[in-house]
Short mmCIF file of C-alpha atoms and ligand atoms in Angstrom, two decimals:
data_model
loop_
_atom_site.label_atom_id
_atom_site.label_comp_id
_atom_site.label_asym_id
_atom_site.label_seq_id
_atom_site.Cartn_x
_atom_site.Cartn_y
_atom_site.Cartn_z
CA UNK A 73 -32.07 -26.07 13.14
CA UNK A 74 -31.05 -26.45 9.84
CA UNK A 75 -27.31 -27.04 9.46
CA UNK A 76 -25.34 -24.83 6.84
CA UNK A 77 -24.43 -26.82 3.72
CA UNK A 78 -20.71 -27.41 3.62
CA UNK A 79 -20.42 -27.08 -0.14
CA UNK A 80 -21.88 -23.00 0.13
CA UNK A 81 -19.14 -22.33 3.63
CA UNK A 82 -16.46 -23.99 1.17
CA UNK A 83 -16.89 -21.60 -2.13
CA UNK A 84 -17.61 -18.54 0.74
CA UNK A 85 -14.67 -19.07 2.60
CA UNK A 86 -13.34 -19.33 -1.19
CA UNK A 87 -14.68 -16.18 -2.20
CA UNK A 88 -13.12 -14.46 0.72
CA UNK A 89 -9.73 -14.99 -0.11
CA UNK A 90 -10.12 -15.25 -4.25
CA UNK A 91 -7.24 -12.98 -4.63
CA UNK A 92 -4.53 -14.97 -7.18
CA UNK A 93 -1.97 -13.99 -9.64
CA UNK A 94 -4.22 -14.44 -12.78
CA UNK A 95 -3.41 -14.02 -16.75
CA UNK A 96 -6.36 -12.51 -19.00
CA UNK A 97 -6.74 -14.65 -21.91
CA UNK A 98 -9.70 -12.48 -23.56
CA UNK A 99 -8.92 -9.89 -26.25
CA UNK A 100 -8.00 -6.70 -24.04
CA UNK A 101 -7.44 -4.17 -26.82
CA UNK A 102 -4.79 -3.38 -29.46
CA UNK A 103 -1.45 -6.00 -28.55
CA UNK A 104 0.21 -6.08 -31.79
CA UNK A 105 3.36 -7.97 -30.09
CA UNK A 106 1.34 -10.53 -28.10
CA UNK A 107 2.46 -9.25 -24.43
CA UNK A 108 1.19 -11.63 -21.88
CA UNK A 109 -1.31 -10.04 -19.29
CA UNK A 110 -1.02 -11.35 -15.94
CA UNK A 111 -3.03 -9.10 -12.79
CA UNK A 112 -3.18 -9.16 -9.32
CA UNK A 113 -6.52 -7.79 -7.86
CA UNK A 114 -6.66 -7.48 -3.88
CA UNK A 115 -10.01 -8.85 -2.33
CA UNK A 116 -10.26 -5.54 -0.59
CA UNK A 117 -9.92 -3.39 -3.31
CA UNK A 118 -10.74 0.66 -3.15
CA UNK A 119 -13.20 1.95 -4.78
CA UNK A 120 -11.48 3.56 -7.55
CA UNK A 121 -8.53 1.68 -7.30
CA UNK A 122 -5.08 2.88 -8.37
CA UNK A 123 -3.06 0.01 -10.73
CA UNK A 124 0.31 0.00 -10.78
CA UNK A 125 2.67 -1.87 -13.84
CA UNK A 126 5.74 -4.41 -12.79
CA UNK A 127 7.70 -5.52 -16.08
CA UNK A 128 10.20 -8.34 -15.15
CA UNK A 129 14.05 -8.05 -16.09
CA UNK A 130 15.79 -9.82 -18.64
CA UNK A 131 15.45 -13.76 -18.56
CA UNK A 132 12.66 -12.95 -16.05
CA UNK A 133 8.77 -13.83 -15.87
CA UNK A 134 5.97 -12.11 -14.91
CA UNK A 135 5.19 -15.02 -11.99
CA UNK A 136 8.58 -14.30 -10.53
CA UNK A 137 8.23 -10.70 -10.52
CA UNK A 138 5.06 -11.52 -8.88
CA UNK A 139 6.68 -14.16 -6.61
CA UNK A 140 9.89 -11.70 -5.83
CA UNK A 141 7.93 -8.31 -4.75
CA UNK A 142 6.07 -7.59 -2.01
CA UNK A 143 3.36 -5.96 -4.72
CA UNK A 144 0.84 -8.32 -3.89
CA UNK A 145 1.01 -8.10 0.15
CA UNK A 146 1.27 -3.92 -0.13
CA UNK A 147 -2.05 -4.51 -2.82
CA UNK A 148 -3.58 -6.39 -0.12
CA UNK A 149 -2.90 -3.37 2.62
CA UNK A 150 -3.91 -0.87 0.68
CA UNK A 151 -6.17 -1.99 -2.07
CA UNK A 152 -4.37 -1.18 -5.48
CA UNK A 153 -4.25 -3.28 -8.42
CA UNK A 154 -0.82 -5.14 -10.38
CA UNK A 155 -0.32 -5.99 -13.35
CA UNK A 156 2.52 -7.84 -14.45
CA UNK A 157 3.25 -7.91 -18.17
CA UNK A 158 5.40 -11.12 -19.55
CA UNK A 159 7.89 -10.35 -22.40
CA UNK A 160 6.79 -12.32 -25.97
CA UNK A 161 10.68 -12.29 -26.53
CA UNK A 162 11.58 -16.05 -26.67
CA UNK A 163 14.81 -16.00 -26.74
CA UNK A 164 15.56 -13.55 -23.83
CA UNK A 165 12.80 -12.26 -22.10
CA UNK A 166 13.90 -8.86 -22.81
CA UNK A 167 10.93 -6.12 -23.34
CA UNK A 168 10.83 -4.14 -26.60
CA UNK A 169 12.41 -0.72 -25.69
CA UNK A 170 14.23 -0.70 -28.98
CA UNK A 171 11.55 -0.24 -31.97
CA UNK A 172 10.26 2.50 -33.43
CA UNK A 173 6.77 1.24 -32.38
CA UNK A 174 7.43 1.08 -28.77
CA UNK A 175 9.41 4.44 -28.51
CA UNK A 176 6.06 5.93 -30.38
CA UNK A 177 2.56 7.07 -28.78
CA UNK A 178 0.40 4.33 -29.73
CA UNK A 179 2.70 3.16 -32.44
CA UNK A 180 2.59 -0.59 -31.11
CA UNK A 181 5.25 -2.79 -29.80
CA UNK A 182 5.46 -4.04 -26.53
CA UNK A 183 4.27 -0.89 -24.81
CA UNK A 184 1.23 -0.75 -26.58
CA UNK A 185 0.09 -4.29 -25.19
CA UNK A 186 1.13 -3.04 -21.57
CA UNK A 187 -0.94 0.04 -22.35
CA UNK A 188 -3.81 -1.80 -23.70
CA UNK A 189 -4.10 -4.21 -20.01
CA UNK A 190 -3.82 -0.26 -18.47
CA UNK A 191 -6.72 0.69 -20.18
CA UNK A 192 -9.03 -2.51 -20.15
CA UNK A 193 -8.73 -2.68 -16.21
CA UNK A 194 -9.50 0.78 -15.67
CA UNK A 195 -12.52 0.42 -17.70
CA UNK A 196 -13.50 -3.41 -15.46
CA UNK A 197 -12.55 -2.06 -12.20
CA UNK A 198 -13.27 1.55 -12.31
CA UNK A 199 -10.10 2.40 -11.70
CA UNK A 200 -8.97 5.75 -10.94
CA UNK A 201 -7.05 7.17 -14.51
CA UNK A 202 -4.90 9.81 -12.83
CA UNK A 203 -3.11 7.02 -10.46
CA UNK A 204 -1.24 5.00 -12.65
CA UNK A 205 1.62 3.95 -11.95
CA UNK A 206 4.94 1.42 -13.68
CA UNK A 207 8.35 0.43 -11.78
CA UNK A 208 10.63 -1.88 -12.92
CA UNK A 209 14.01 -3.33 -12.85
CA UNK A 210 16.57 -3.90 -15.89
CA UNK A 211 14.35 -4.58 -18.60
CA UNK A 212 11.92 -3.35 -16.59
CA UNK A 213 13.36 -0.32 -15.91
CA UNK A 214 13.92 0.48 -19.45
CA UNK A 215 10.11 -0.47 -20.36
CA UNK A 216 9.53 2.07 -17.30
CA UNK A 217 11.48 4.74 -18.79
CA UNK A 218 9.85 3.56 -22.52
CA UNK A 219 6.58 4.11 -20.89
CA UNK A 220 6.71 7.43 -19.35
CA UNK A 221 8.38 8.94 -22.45
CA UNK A 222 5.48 7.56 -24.76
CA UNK A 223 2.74 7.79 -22.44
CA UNK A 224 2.82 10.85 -20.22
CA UNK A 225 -0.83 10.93 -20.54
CA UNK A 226 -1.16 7.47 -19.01
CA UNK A 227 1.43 7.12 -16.26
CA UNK A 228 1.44 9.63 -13.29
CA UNK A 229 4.73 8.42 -12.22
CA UNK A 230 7.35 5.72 -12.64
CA UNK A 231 10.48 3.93 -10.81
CA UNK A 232 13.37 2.96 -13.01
CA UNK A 233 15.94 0.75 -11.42
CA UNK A 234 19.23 -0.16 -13.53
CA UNK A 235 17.71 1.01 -16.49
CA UNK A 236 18.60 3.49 -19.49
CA UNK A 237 16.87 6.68 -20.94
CA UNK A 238 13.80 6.90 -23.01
CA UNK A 239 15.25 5.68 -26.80
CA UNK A 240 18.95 4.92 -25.91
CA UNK A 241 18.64 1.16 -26.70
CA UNK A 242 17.38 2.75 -29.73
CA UNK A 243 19.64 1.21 -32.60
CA UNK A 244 20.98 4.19 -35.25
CA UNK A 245 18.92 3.04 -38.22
CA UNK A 246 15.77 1.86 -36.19
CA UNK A 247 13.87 -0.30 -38.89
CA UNK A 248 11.35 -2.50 -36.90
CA UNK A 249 14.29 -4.22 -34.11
CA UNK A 250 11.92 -5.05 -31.11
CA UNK A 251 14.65 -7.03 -29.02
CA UNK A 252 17.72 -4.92 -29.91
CA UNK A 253 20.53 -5.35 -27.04
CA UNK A 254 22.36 -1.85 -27.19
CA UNK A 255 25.98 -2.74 -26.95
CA UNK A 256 26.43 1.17 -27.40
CA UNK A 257 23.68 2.09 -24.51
CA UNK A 258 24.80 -0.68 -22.21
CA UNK A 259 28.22 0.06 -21.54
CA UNK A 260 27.97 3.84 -21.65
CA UNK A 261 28.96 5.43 -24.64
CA UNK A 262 25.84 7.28 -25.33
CA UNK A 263 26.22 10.53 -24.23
CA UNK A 264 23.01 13.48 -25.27
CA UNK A 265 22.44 17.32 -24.13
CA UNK A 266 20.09 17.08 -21.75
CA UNK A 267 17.92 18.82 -24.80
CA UNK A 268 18.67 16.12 -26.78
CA UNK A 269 17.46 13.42 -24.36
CA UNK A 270 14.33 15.90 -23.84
CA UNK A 271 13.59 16.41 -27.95
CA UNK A 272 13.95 12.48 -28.18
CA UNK A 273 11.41 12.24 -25.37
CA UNK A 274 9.19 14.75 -26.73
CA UNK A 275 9.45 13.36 -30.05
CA UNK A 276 7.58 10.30 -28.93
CA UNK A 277 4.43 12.11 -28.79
CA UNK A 278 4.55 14.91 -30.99
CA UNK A 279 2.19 17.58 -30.26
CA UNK A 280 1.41 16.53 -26.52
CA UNK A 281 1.36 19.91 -24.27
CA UNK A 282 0.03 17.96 -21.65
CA UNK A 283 1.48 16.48 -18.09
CA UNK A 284 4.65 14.81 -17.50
CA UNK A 285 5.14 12.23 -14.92
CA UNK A 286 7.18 11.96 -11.83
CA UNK A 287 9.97 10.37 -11.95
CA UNK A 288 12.60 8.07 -9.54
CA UNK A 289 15.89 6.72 -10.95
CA UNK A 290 17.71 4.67 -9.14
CA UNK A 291 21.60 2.67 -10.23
CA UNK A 292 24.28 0.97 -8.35
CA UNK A 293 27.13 2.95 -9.59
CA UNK A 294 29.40 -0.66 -10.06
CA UNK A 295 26.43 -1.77 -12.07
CA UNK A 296 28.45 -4.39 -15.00
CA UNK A 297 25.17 -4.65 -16.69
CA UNK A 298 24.00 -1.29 -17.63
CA UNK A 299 26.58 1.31 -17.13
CA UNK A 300 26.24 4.07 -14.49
CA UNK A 301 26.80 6.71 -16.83
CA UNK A 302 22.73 6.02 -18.11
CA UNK A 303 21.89 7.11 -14.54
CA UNK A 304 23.66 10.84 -15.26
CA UNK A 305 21.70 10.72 -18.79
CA UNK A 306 18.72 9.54 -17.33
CA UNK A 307 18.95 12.94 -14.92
CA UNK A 308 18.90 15.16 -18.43
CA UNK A 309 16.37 13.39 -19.24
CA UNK A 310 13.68 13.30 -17.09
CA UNK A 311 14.78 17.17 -15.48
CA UNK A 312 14.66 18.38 -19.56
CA UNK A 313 11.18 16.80 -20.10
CA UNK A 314 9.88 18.55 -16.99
CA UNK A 315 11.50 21.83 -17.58
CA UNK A 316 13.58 21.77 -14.18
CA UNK A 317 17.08 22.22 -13.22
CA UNK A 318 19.34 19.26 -13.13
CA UNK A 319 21.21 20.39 -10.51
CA UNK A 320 19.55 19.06 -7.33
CA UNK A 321 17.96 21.44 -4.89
CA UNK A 322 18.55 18.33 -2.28
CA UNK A 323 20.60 15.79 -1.71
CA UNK A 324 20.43 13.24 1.48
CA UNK A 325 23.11 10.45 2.84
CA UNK A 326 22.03 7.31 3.66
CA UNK A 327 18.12 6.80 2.00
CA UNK A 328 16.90 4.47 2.01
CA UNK A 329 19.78 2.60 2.65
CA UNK A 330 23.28 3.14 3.84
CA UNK A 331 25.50 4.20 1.06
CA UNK A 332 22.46 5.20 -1.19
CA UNK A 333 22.19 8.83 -1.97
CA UNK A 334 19.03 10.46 -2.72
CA UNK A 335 18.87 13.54 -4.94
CA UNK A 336 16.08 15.67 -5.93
CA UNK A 337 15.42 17.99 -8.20
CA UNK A 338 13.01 20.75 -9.16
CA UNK A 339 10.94 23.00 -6.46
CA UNK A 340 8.16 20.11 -6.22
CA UNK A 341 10.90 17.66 -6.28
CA UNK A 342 9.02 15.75 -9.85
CA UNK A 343 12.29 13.79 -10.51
CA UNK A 344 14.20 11.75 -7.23
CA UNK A 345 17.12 9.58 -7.82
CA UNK A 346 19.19 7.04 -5.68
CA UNK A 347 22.55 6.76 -6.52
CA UNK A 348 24.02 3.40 -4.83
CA UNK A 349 27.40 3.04 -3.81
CA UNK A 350 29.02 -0.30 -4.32
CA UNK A 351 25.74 -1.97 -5.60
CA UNK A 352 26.05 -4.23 -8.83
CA UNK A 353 23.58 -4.65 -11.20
CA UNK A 354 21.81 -6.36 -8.61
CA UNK A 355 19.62 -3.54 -7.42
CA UNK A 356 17.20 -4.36 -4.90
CA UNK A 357 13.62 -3.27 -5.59
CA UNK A 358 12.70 -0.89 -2.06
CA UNK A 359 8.90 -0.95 -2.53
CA UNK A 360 8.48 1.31 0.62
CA UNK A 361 10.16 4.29 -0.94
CA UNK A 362 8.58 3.73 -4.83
CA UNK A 363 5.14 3.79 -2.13
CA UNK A 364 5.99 6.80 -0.91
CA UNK A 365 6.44 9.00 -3.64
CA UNK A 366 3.41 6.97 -5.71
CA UNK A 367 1.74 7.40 -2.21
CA UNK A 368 -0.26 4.21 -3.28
CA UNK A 369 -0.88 4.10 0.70
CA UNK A 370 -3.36 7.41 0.76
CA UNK A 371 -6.74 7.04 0.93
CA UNK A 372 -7.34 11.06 0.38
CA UNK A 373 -6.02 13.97 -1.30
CA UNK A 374 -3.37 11.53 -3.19
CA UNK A 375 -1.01 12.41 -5.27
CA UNK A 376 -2.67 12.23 -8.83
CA UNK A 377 -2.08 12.65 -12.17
CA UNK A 378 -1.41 16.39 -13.22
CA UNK A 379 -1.70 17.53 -9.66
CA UNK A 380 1.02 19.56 -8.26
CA UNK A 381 2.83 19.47 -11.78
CA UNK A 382 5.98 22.46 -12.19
CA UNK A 383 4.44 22.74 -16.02
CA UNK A 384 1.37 23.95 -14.55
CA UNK A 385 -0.15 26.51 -12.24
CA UNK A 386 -3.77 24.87 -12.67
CA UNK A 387 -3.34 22.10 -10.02
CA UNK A 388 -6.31 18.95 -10.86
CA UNK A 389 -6.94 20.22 -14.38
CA UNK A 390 -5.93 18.15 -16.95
CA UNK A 391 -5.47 19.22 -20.53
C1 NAG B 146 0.35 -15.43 -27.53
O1 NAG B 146 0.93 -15.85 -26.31
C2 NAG B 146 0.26 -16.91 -25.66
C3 NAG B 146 0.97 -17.19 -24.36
O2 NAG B 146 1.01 -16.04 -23.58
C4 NAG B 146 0.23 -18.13 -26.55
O3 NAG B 146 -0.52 -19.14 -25.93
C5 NAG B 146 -0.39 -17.77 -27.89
O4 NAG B 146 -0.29 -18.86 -28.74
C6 NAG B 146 0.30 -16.57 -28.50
N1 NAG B 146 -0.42 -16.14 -29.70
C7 NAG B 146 0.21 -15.84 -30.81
C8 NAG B 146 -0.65 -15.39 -31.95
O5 NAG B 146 1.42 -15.91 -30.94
C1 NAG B 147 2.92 5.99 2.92
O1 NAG B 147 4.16 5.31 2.96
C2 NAG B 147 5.28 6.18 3.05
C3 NAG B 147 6.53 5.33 2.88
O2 NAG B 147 6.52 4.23 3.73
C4 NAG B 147 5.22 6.95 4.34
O3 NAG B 147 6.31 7.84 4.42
C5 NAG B 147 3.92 7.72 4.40
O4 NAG B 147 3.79 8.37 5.66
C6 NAG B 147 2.72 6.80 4.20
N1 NAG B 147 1.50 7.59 4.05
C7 NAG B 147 0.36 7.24 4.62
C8 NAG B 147 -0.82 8.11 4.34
O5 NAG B 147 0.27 6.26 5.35
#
């Protein structure tokens, strides 16, 4: 009988359990700000797999928002893709949610290069374009907001945790600041109609009739960081871009956790936020309720891109 050759079991039993965080080194398409592009591909990945975007905070990196995040594990269970973008900000680590660039549809900036990793891996994976997804915290949170406002066409929903609206870190005479701090946005003294917030939004992509996507805001409201009053703006936002009330039609104690207070808003309920009593800027990521309304656990008949939308009455069909 001939005996199987060690060397071949070793790189199988390799094989079987490849799955790493990983940066991509090769040219991936336009990244005009040099983002870093860091993925996390299960072994048992779906066939048309549905990729979901992590941006770290402030003085954060991509490894520990890898590291911190039970991403990779809920990749593992259910076969979606992560990519975690690192910050080319030196000195901070904050993302670009400040320059014109990165508030404009493929105007560059650091939303561009996270868009650009979006599009090469679902062109290597086959990945399914309708179920993509971004959450973040902090920084991250404002690059989530930053990339739903510039790229409803790309993300089919987003999480925002102690973040601001689309453009408020936005500085008054925007020429070219990619790591502006927003003294201003920060500690709540911008203030918008909800119209405003919506036009600003809107502005980002001028033209596009298309799609908005879902949205969840959530804010400890003793946050020291970013002030609580972005989570009220936020709500103009997001309701304004989506054409919905922003008066909730529900509102539920307790959810996920004690103290937190879920609203939601709009008969398909496209925008959700979590108002969190007592919690500081340090917001916990709950990765079970971003799953949820992502529902990057279903296997059929997911939520998608488009689908369901209150802009639209043709459920599936993009324009
Ligand atoms: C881009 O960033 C990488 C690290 O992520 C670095 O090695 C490389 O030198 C940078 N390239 C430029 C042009 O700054
Ligand atoms: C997906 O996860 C959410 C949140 O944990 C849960 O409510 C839902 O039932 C799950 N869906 C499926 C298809 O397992």
């Amino acid at each position: 009988m001939k005996l199987p050759n060690p060397l071949a079991l070793l790189a199988l039993s390799f094989l079987a359990s490849a799955a790493a965080f990983t940066q991509i080194t090769t040219p991936f398409g336009p990244n005009p700000r040099n983002v870093s592009f860091n993925i996390y591909v299960p072994d048992a990945l779906a066939a048309h797999p549905a990729i979901l975007v992590y941006p770290h905070w402030c003085h954060g990196l991509a490894s520990q928002a890898f590291t911190w995040s039970r991403w990779s594990a809920l990749a593992d269970e259910h076969g979606f893709i992560v990519i975690y973008p690192g910050s080319p900000n030196a000195a901070d680590q904050c993302w670009d949610v400040s320059s014109k660039e990165t508030l404009t549809h493929n105007g560059g900036g650091d939303s561009l290069g996270i868009v650009s990793m979006v599009r090469w891996t679902l062109d290597k994976y086959k990945g399914d374009k309708s179920r993509v997804f971004v959450a973040g915290i902090s920084s991250g949170g404002m690059m989530t907001q930053v990339l739903l406002g510039a790229y409803p066409d790309v993300f089919a929903a987003g999480a925002s945790f102690a973040g601001v609206p689309f453009g408020c870190f936005a500085p008054a005479n925007n020429a070219g600041q990619y790591d502006y701090w927003s003294n201003e946005c920060a500690t709540g003294q911008v203030t918008h109609t909800a119209k405003q917030w919506g036009d600003l939004a809107r502005a980002a992509y001028p033209g596009y009739r298309g799609w908005r996507p879902k949205v969840q805001i959530y804010q400890g409201t003793v946050d020291e960081v970013v002030s609580y009053h972005n989570f009220g703006e936020a709500v103009k936002l997001w309701t304004n871009v989506n054409g919905i009330s922003d008066t909730p039609v529900r509102v539920v104690q307790d959810t996920p956790l004690p103290g937190w207070t879920k609203s939601v808003y709009g008969p398909s309920g496209w925008v959700e936020t979590y108002s969190a009593a007592g919690v500081t800027h340090d917001i916990k990521l709950q990765e079970d309720t971003i799953l949820g309304m992502f529902q990057l656990n279903c296997t059929r008949n997911c939520f998608a891109w488009g689908k369901g939308s209150p802009q639209r009455a043709d459920p599936g069909k993009p324009c």
